[in-house]
Amino acid sequence: MASLSGDPVLEFGDNIEDLHNNNIINGNTNNNKEVIDKASLLVRGEENITAATSNNNKEGGERDMAPPATNSIHRSGSRPQLDLSKAAIQGNSEERDPTILLPNQSDDISHLALDIGGSLIKLVYFSRHEDRSSDDKRKKTVKERLGISNGNRRSYPILGGRLHFVKFETSKLNECLDFISSKQLHRGGIDSHRWNSEAPANENAVIKATGGGAFKFADIFKERLGVSIDKEDEMDCLVAGANFLLKAIRHEAFTHMEGHKEFVQIDPNDLFPYLLVNIGSGVSMIKVDGEGKFQRVSGTNVGGGTYWGLGRLLTKCKSFDELLELSQRGDNRTIDMLVGDIYGGMDYSKIGLSASTIASSFGKAISDKKELEDYRPEDISLSLLRMISYNIGQISYLNALRFGLKRIFFGGFFIRGHAYTMDTISFAVQFWSQGEAQAMFLRHEGFLGALGAFMSNEKHGLDDLMVHQLVERFPMGAPYTGGKIHGPPLGDLNEKISWMEKFVLKGTEITAPVPMAPPGTTGLGGFEVPSSKGCTLRSDASALNVGVLHLVPTLEVFPLLADPKMYEPNTIDLSDHSELEYWFTVLSEHLPDLVDKAVASEGGTDDAKRRGDAFARAFSAHLARLMEEPAAYGKLGLANLLELREECLREFQFHDAYRSIKQRENEASLAVLPDLLMELDRMDEEARLLTLIEGVLAANIFDWGSRACVDLYHKGTIIEIYRMSRDKMQRPWRVDDFDLFKERMSGSKGKKPRPHKRALLFVDNSGADVILGMLPLARELLRRGTEVVLVANSLPALNDVTAMELPDIVAEAAKHCDILRRAAEAGGLLVDAMNNTLDGSKENSSSVPLMVVENGCGSPCIDLRQVSSELAAAAKDADLIILEGMGRALHTNFNARFKCDALKAWIQLHSLPLQAQQQKPLCPSEEAVE
């Protein structure tokens, strides 16, 4: 057996920052000498929330939860409608893709929109999430008990699904038409095509489009696809798309200075007014005052078309991206006239101009006795790029100054994520505003018009969405969108796997490094242009590669957060390169074992092996990209990184890689549960409470995400490891507020116990963790008259228990315990008793209920800004939160503040060599904690 030692933490108070500042948070969980480095139990009391928070939370919370005002974009009165009346599942509802018949559907459903520009066609389309069983008795019981309804929705449904983003060159229109046809997007997508495959085609089907091509190519769409183009105003769509993104996507806007990207969180209630600068062939500057309220206040004909047109004439480049790539290797000093060239290398300090300031773009070409072919195309491209970018930045700021606007958002195909372009615009705005204004950029910059056109279909309801209903995840099928591959996941799994096999062969061709700018690189107006350190110009720079937006209308903000606006789920800062590198190493080293488990979960078939290999390649490709560009898919936190792994597994149809392992661990733990309960019942109340807390910490070591824990599995049985680790949970702990917790639970000094009304127990791992750790604690709370809600993952992640698995586990445990049996009956977890419960049986109503709700996520971590409606409803009457496990209590939510008592518990296996432990303390000193 491995040698185990524990250093638990039990805190009741408000000093968690002290732990963070003293390095209690550290990612190193996999090493050579196994010890329990940290076992932590963090408790927070409702009395620690400030009066200001208490006074403002209700009002502020309601304001945060209110949906944005309806977009006033013009809507066509002839749009097709979705009719779900008398919809029914045909056949077995447990099938993966059951057919849904819409007997009253008459119109074709448009689930796509296009922005057809002069250079590119941008397409946004919607696909449904996979169906989940609607015949869920547990959910029915929970909804009735918690009073969950689908209130505050429009009369039509907002379908859960995904928003995908694709682009095509306008010159290759046929490729776009083939793509639409292959996915049946013009008929509502493949999904809705299956819904009613026998329905006759609607000759009046329309799709939304904006841009000049909506007029130019309308006849081709009618001829090829049999659909009419419903044209939307280009400026209306542009503004509507920008407003939607800035309100709904948490990490949409960012600044870019000296190659550093920093995301800016925009308060939707404080968004307006702002200046939107759309840089296409020309430049439009739009003052946006609200939904549907805007005016074009200025513009310039010197824009992206100017750069591409002049660049093509001067350099003979054959594409916009080729021209951009040339600029990466350019030196504008050979062409631009500098202040130093005029003053003999001297500054013009009287008016604040340095010798390296550009006095005249292309000015040296006047006096140099050179022909065009004597100049390097790279130098021409860079000089041209800076000339145009600086002028756009300056003109934009002057218009912002004119109207008193502090925020300037830049979008349009000219930018396309190019580091030098963004740096140049940013420095122009910063210089001329003397730091008063900031240039901000949009990650979905190229899709503003297409999104606005998509939202003009009122039935989509996307203009009603709140930020927490959209989750941006990753383009699984083609992480780099290299070559001719488009961004969204490929529809056919075999096609996806084949692409991944080819990807490995082409991997070395994907990126092109960005060189450092040469010394003395010059700017405009007395400042130097910095190099874009660490950034890359990809060979796919025009791909507009962004994530897939997952629309989950049932997600809500967790109502017990003290201040949702200040909440940040991620504890570990992955902007620290050493942290990022460490976690990438952990995930990479864990990958072979994960693939083995995933393949075994599917029976070890040849097909499973092929999918496992493809998953490993795809996930490794994402890690490689994120290592180069951590902000590629938005602000990167550990929760996002771990979710990426789970999402990628699901993409290759590994829905539960640890299924068989979890079943074995559950069976083994249930077999020894009766003995544990008997042991607990023989103890007095104080000893039992302490033993329960020790048991929660001890059982939490059973985590297949830790290599040190995996090694333990090979050296002893579950119960041996559990009992041994529990024996090591000896006080005093590193932070030991157990007495305060005991006082609240049991009373002291003449004070009576104050039982909690409802406790939310966020459970972690299957097997011993939930069965020997959390269930006995839940039983104790039930014994004291507290309602208990077990909160578990909606989807599998590692060996975490899920909400669908928990009812069966509780039912088995209830066979050995009357307390659990009565509570499970009252909570609707025992199917045989469910009818009596719903009928209001006196026997069941006399017991406090034990319920199970899903948390809305499929990751080892949890973002409390995006939880299920079930959990949000259960939280409204809860006065105790218990967060258990490294992912939920440490890696996320370590700093979370709540309106009620909160207990956080985790245990971390750690095995740094002793010398390294001395060099880098992993826990704070006792003096650091009050």
mmCIF file of N, CA, C and O in Angstrom, residues 712-778:
data_model
loop_
_atom_site.group_PDB
_atom_site.id
_atom_site.type_symbol
_atom_site.label_atom_id
_atom_site.label_comp_id
_atom_site.label_asym_id
_atom_site.label_seq_id
_atom_site.Cartn_x
_atom_site.Cartn_y
_atom_site.Cartn_z
ATOM 1 N N LEU A 712 -2.724 4.044 -6.613
ATOM 2 C CA LEU A 712 -3.263 3.471 -5.377
ATOM 3 C C LEU A 712 -4.208 2.305 -5.657
ATOM 4 O O LEU A 712 -4.262 1.334 -4.908
ATOM 5 N N TYR A 713 -4.984 2.417 -6.734
ATOM 6 C CA TYR A 713 -5.946 1.370 -7.058
ATOM 7 C C TYR A 713 -5.257 0.013 -7.235
ATOM 8 O O TYR A 713 -5.859 -1.025 -7.004
ATOM 9 N N HIS A 714 -4.024 0.047 -7.670
ATOM 10 C CA HIS A 714 -3.321 -1.209 -7.943
ATOM 11 C C HIS A 714 -2.696 -1.803 -6.677
ATOM 12 O O HIS A 714 -2.086 -2.867 -6.744
ATOM 13 N N LYS A 715 -2.861 -1.106 -5.548
ATOM 14 C CA LYS A 715 -2.176 -1.547 -4.336
ATOM 15 C C LYS A 715 -3.131 -1.878 -3.198
ATOM 16 O O LYS A 715 -2.695 -2.125 -2.076
ATOM 17 N N GLY A 716 -4.424 -1.852 -3.412
ATOM 18 C CA GLY A 716 -5.360 -2.184 -2.349
ATOM 19 C C GLY A 716 -6.787 -2.123 -2.825
ATOM 20 O O GLY A 716 -7.081 -1.603 -3.907
ATOM 21 N N THR A 717 -7.706 -2.639 -2.027
ATOM 22 C CA THR A 717 -9.126 -2.608 -2.368
ATOM 23 C C THR A 717 -9.707 -1.250 -1.997
ATOM 24 O O THR A 717 -9.100 -0.466 -1.252
ATOM 25 N N ILE A 718 -10.919 -0.979 -2.498
ATOM 26 C CA ILE A 718 -11.563 0.303 -2.221
ATOM 27 C C ILE A 718 -11.727 0.527 -0.726
ATOM 28 O O ILE A 718 -11.398 1.590 -0.194
ATOM 29 N N ILE A 719 -12.235 -0.494 -0.020
ATOM 30 C CA ILE A 719 -12.501 -0.300 1.401
ATOM 31 C C ILE A 719 -11.210 -0.164 2.191
ATOM 32 O O ILE A 719 -11.133 0.592 3.162
ATOM 33 N N GLU A 720 -10.150 -0.855 1.773
ATOM 34 C CA GLU A 720 -8.860 -0.720 2.453
ATOM 35 C C GLU A 720 -8.318 0.702 2.302
ATOM 36 O O GLU A 720 -7.860 1.319 3.268
ATOM 37 N N ILE A 721 -8.380 1.211 1.089
ATOM 38 C CA ILE A 721 -7.888 2.563 0.843
ATOM 39 C C ILE A 721 -8.740 3.572 1.609
ATOM 40 O O ILE A 721 -8.215 4.508 2.237
ATOM 41 N N TYR A 722 -10.060 3.349 1.602
ATOM 42 C CA TYR A 722 -10.964 4.280 2.268
ATOM 43 C C TYR A 722 -10.686 4.328 3.772
ATOM 44 O O TYR A 722 -10.521 5.395 4.360
ATOM 45 N N ARG A 723 -10.623 3.165 4.424
ATOM 46 C CA ARG A 723 -10.430 3.125 5.879
ATOM 47 C C ARG A 723 -9.061 3.690 6.263
ATOM 48 O O ARG A 723 -8.925 4.417 7.257
ATOM 49 N N MET A 724 -8.054 3.368 5.480
ATOM 50 C CA MET A 724 -6.725 3.857 5.787
ATOM 51 C C MET A 724 -6.657 5.376 5.659
ATOM 52 O O MET A 724 -6.101 6.058 6.537
ATOM 53 N N SER A 725 -7.207 5.915 4.581
ATOM 54 C CA SER A 725 -7.157 7.360 4.381
ATOM 55 C C SER A 725 -8.029 8.081 5.406
ATOM 56 O O SER A 725 -7.666 9.170 5.865
ATOM 57 N N ARG A 726 -9.161 7.465 5.817
ATOM 58 C CA ARG A 726 -9.989 8.104 6.845
ATOM 59 C C ARG A 726 -9.234 8.190 8.166
ATOM 60 O O ARG A 726 -9.333 9.167 8.903
ATOM 61 N N ASP A 727 -8.475 7.144 8.474
ATOM 62 C CA ASP A 727 -7.695 7.135 9.714
ATOM 63 C C ASP A 727 -6.635 8.242 9.712
ATOM 64 O O ASP A 727 -6.171 8.671 10.777
ATOM 65 N N LYS A 728 -6.225 8.666 8.518
ATOM 66 C CA LYS A 728 -5.198 9.696 8.413
ATOM 67 C C LYS A 728 -5.771 11.111 8.527
ATOM 68 O O LYS A 728 -5.023 12.079 8.604
ATOM 69 N N MET A 729 -7.112 11.251 8.524
ATOM 70 C CA MET A 729 -7.735 12.571 8.597
ATOM 71 C C MET A 729 -7.773 13.065 10.035
ATOM 72 O O MET A 729 -8.838 13.320 10.599
ATOM 73 N N GLN A 730 -6.645 13.173 10.654
ATOM 74 C CA GLN A 730 -6.590 13.504 12.068
ATOM 75 C C GLN A 730 -6.398 15.004 12.265
ATOM 76 O O GLN A 730 -5.639 15.651 11.564
ATOM 77 N N ARG A 731 -7.120 15.539 13.247
ATOM 78 C CA ARG A 731 -6.963 16.943 13.600
ATOM 79 C C ARG A 731 -5.711 17.118 14.478
ATOM 80 O O ARG A 731 -5.275 16.157 15.111
ATOM 81 N N PRO A 732 -5.140 18.325 14.555
ATOM 82 C CA PRO A 732 -5.637 19.555 13.921
ATOM 83 C C PRO A 732 -5.332 19.597 12.427
ATOM 84 O O PRO A 732 -4.299 19.093 11.989
ATOM 85 N N TRP A 733 -6.248 20.213 11.703
ATOM 86 C CA TRP A 733 -6.067 20.348 10.267
ATOM 87 C C TRP A 733 -5.405 21.676 9.949
ATOM 88 O O TRP A 733 -5.289 22.560 10.796
ATOM 89 N N ARG A 734 -4.970 21.811 8.720
ATOM 90 C CA ARG A 734 -4.276 23.028 8.293
ATOM 91 C C ARG A 734 -5.140 24.261 8.592
ATOM 92 O O ARG A 734 -4.680 25.240 9.158
ATOM 93 N N VAL A 735 -6.376 24.239 8.195
ATOM 94 C CA VAL A 735 -7.358 25.250 8.579
ATOM 95 C C VAL A 735 -8.490 24.478 9.227
ATOM 96 O O VAL A 735 -9.146 23.678 8.566
ATOM 97 N N ASP A 736 -8.711 24.670 10.513
ATOM 98 C CA ASP A 736 -9.596 23.792 11.254
ATOM 99 C C ASP A 736 -10.715 24.591 11.921
ATOM 100 O O ASP A 736 -10.578 25.076 13.033
ATOM 101 N N ASP A 737 -11.825 24.721 11.220
ATOM 102 C CA ASP A 737 -13.007 25.378 11.760
ATOM 103 C C ASP A 737 -14.114 24.357 12.039
ATOM 104 O O ASP A 737 -15.288 24.699 12.016
ATOM 105 N N PHE A 738 -13.715 23.117 12.277
ATOM 106 C CA PHE A 738 -14.720 22.083 12.506
ATOM 107 C C PHE A 738 -15.624 22.425 13.689
ATOM 108 O O PHE A 738 -16.834 22.155 13.664
ATOM 109 N N ASP A 739 -15.065 23.026 14.741
ATOM 110 C CA ASP A 739 -15.871 23.334 15.919
ATOM 111 C C ASP A 739 -16.989 24.318 15.592
ATOM 112 O O ASP A 739 -18.104 24.213 16.120
ATOM 113 N N LEU A 740 -16.705 25.284 14.715
ATOM 114 C CA LEU A 740 -17.746 26.229 14.293
ATOM 115 C C LEU A 740 -18.825 25.520 13.485
ATOM 116 O O LEU A 740 -20.017 25.788 13.632
ATOM 117 N N PHE A 741 -18.399 24.639 12.611
ATOM 118 C CA PHE A 741 -19.360 23.864 11.816
ATOM 119 C C PHE A 741 -20.206 22.975 12.731
ATOM 120 O O PHE A 741 -21.425 22.890 12.586
ATOM 121 N N LYS A 742 -19.558 22.352 13.697
ATOM 122 C CA LYS A 742 -20.272 21.478 14.644
ATOM 123 C C LYS A 742 -21.270 22.297 15.457
ATOM 124 O O LYS A 742 -22.401 21.838 15.722
ATOM 125 N N GLU A 743 -20.886 23.513 15.840
ATOM 126 C CA GLU A 743 -21.793 24.362 16.619
ATOM 127 C C GLU A 743 -23.050 24.679 15.837
ATOM 128 O O GLU A 743 -24.159 24.669 16.368
ATOM 129 N N ARG A 744 -22.896 24.973 14.550
ATOM 130 C CA ARG A 744 -24.075 25.250 13.728
ATOM 131 C C ARG A 744 -24.945 23.998 13.591
ATOM 132 O O ARG A 744 -26.172 24.070 13.620
ATOM 133 N N MET A 745 -24.299 22.853 13.462
ATOM 134 C CA MET A 745 -25.040 21.621 13.240
ATOM 135 C C MET A 745 -25.666 21.070 14.519
ATOM 136 O O MET A 745 -26.779 20.538 14.497
ATOM 137 N N SER A 746 -24.944 21.168 15.656
ATOM 138 C CA SER A 746 -25.384 20.486 16.872
ATOM 139 C C SER A 746 -25.689 21.419 18.029
ATOM 140 O O SER A 746 -26.231 20.973 19.042
ATOM 141 N N GLY A 747 -25.328 22.677 17.927
ATOM 142 C CA GLY A 747 -25.550 23.602 19.026
ATOM 143 C C GLY A 747 -24.474 23.471 20.086
ATOM 144 O O GLY A 747 -23.759 22.477 20.168
ATOM 145 N N SER A 748 -24.356 24.501 20.955
ATOM 146 C CA SER A 748 -23.387 24.457 22.053
ATOM 147 C C SER A 748 -23.672 25.595 23.009
ATOM 148 O O SER A 748 -24.308 26.593 22.653
ATOM 149 N N LYS A 749 -23.184 25.447 24.238
ATOM 150 C CA LYS A 749 -23.297 26.486 25.255
ATOM 151 C C LYS A 749 -24.735 26.953 25.417
ATOM 152 O O LYS A 749 -25.032 28.148 25.432
ATOM 153 N N GLY A 750 -25.627 25.992 25.507
ATOM 154 C CA GLY A 750 -27.027 26.330 25.706
ATOM 155 C C GLY A 750 -27.784 26.692 24.455
ATOM 156 O O GLY A 750 -29.016 26.840 24.472
ATOM 157 N N LYS A 751 -27.069 26.853 23.334
ATOM 158 C CA LYS A 751 -27.732 27.157 22.074
ATOM 159 C C LYS A 751 -28.270 25.884 21.449
ATOM 160 O O LYS A 751 -27.589 24.848 21.441
ATOM 161 N N LYS A 752 -29.464 25.956 20.929
ATOM 162 C CA LYS A 752 -30.057 24.803 20.281
ATOM 163 C C LYS A 752 -29.488 24.638 18.868
ATOM 164 O O LYS A 752 -29.060 25.613 18.251
ATOM 165 N N PRO A 753 -29.498 23.407 18.361
ATOM 166 C CA PRO A 753 -29.070 23.206 16.965
ATOM 167 C C PRO A 753 -29.954 23.998 16.012
ATOM 168 O O PRO A 753 -31.140 24.228 16.291
ATOM 169 N N ARG A 754 -29.356 24.423 14.920
ATOM 170 C CA ARG A 754 -30.127 25.141 13.896
ATOM 171 C C ARG A 754 -30.087 24.343 12.600
ATOM 172 O O ARG A 754 -29.236 24.588 11.741
ATOM 173 N N PRO A 755 -30.981 23.374 12.474
ATOM 174 C CA PRO A 755 -30.952 22.547 11.254
ATOM 175 C C PRO A 755 -31.177 23.403 10.008
ATOM 176 O O PRO A 755 -31.940 24.375 10.032
ATOM 177 N N HIS A 756 -30.493 23.052 8.957
ATOM 178 C CA HIS A 756 -30.722 23.726 7.686
ATOM 179 C C HIS A 756 -32.024 23.229 7.077
ATOM 180 O O HIS A 756 -32.432 22.086 7.288
ATOM 181 N N LYS A 757 -32.647 24.109 6.310
ATOM 182 C CA LYS A 757 -33.895 23.735 5.660
ATOM 183 C C LYS A 757 -33.637 22.805 4.487
ATOM 184 O O LYS A 757 -34.274 21.763 4.336
ATOM 185 N N ARG A 758 -32.701 23.187 3.630
ATOM 186 C CA ARG A 758 -32.388 22.370 2.449
ATOM 187 C C ARG A 758 -30.909 22.477 2.150
ATOM 188 O O ARG A 758 -30.351 23.575 2.131
ATOM 189 N N ALA A 759 -30.284 21.350 1.899
ATOM 190 C CA ALA A 759 -28.860 21.310 1.586
ATOM 191 C C ALA A 759 -28.652 20.815 0.166
ATOM 192 O O ALA A 759 -29.273 19.830 -0.253
ATOM 193 N N LEU A 760 -27.794 21.511 -0.563
ATOM 194 C CA LEU A 760 -27.399 21.085 -1.907
ATOM 195 C C LEU A 760 -26.038 20.421 -1.799
ATOM 196 O O LEU A 760 -25.062 21.081 -1.423
ATOM 197 N N LEU A 761 -25.958 19.142 -2.101
ATOM 198 C CA LEU A 761 -24.697 18.404 -2.026
ATOM 199 C C LEU A 761 -24.184 18.155 -3.436
ATOM 200 O O LEU A 761 -24.729 17.327 -4.177
ATOM 201 N N PHE A 762 -23.170 18.896 -3.848
ATOM 202 C CA PHE A 762 -22.561 18.730 -5.160
ATOM 203 C C PHE A 762 -21.599 17.547 -5.076
ATOM 204 O O PHE A 762 -20.490 17.673 -4.550
ATOM 205 N N VAL A 763 -22.024 16.404 -5.589
ATOM 206 C CA VAL A 763 -21.225 15.191 -5.459
ATOM 207 C C VAL A 763 -20.204 15.119 -6.583
ATOM 208 O O VAL A 763 -20.329 15.789 -7.609
ATOM 209 N N ASP A 764 -19.215 14.243 -6.403
ATOM 210 C CA ASP A 764 -18.085 14.190 -7.321
ATOM 211 C C ASP A 764 -18.000 12.817 -7.983
ATOM 212 O O ASP A 764 -18.700 12.538 -8.949
ATOM 213 N N ASN A 765 -17.167 11.946 -7.452
ATOM 214 C CA ASN A 765 -16.859 10.681 -8.120
ATOM 215 C C ASN A 765 -17.857 9.575 -7.779
ATOM 216 O O ASN A 765 -18.504 9.595 -6.737
ATOM 217 N N SER A 766 -17.925 8.591 -8.672
ATOM 218 C CA SER A 766 -18.719 7.389 -8.418
ATOM 219 C C SER A 766 -18.028 6.545 -7.356
ATOM 220 O O SER A 766 -16.930 6.853 -6.886
ATOM 221 N N GLY A 767 -18.661 5.443 -7.007
ATOM 222 C CA GLY A 767 -18.038 4.482 -6.106
ATOM 223 C C GLY A 767 -17.943 4.986 -4.688
ATOM 224 O O GLY A 767 -18.892 5.546 -4.125
ATOM 225 N N ALA A 768 -16.784 4.807 -4.062
ATOM 226 C CA ALA A 768 -16.610 5.118 -2.651
ATOM 227 C C ALA A 768 -16.892 6.591 -2.357
ATOM 228 O O ALA A 768 -17.421 6.924 -1.288
ATOM 229 N N ASP A 769 -16.556 7.477 -3.255
ATOM 230 C CA ASP A 769 -16.706 8.903 -3.006
ATOM 231 C C ASP A 769 -18.152 9.252 -2.668
ATOM 232 O O ASP A 769 -18.450 9.861 -1.640
ATOM 233 N N VAL A 770 -19.077 8.870 -3.562
ATOM 234 C CA VAL A 770 -20.471 9.215 -3.325
ATOM 235 C C VAL A 770 -21.134 8.267 -2.336
ATOM 236 O O VAL A 770 -21.949 8.683 -1.507
ATOM 237 N N ILE A 771 -20.795 6.975 -2.370
ATOM 238 C CA ILE A 771 -21.512 5.972 -1.573
ATOM 239 C C ILE A 771 -21.004 5.912 -0.138
ATOM 240 O O ILE A 771 -21.795 5.823 0.807
ATOM 241 N N LEU A 772 -19.695 5.981 0.064
ATOM 242 C CA LEU A 772 -19.137 5.892 1.412
ATOM 243 C C LEU A 772 -18.850 7.267 2.004
ATOM 244 O O LEU A 772 -18.635 7.381 3.216
ATOM 245 N N GLY A 773 -18.842 8.296 1.163
ATOM 246 C CA GLY A 773 -18.554 9.635 1.650
ATOM 247 C C GLY A 773 -19.782 10.523 1.725
ATOM 248 O O GLY A 773 -20.196 10.942 2.809
ATOM 249 N N MET A 774 -20.389 10.818 0.595
ATOM 250 C CA MET A 774 -21.461 11.811 0.558
ATOM 251 C C MET A 774 -22.827 11.260 0.990
ATOM 252 O O MET A 774 -23.609 11.970 1.632
ATOM 253 N N LEU A 775 -23.137 10.017 0.654
ATOM 254 C CA LEU A 775 -24.438 9.474 1.062
ATOM 255 C C LEU A 775 -24.584 9.389 2.586
ATOM 256 O O LEU A 775 -25.638 9.748 3.124
ATOM 257 N N PRO A 776 -23.572 8.925 3.311
ATOM 258 C CA PRO A 776 -23.706 8.945 4.772
ATOM 259 C C PRO A 776 -23.889 10.359 5.328
ATOM 260 O O PRO A 776 -24.632 10.555 6.287
ATOM 261 N N LEU A 777 -23.212 11.360 4.729
ATOM 262 C CA LEU A 777 -23.407 12.735 5.176
ATOM 263 C C LEU A 777 -24.833 13.193 4.859
ATOM 264 O O LEU A 777 -25.474 13.867 5.675
ATOM 265 N N ALA A 778 -25.320 12.842 3.669
ATOM 266 C CA ALA A 778 -26.704 13.169 3.319
ATOM 267 C C ALA A 778 -27.675 12.528 4.307
ATOM 268 O O ALA A 778 -28.669 13.138 4.727
#
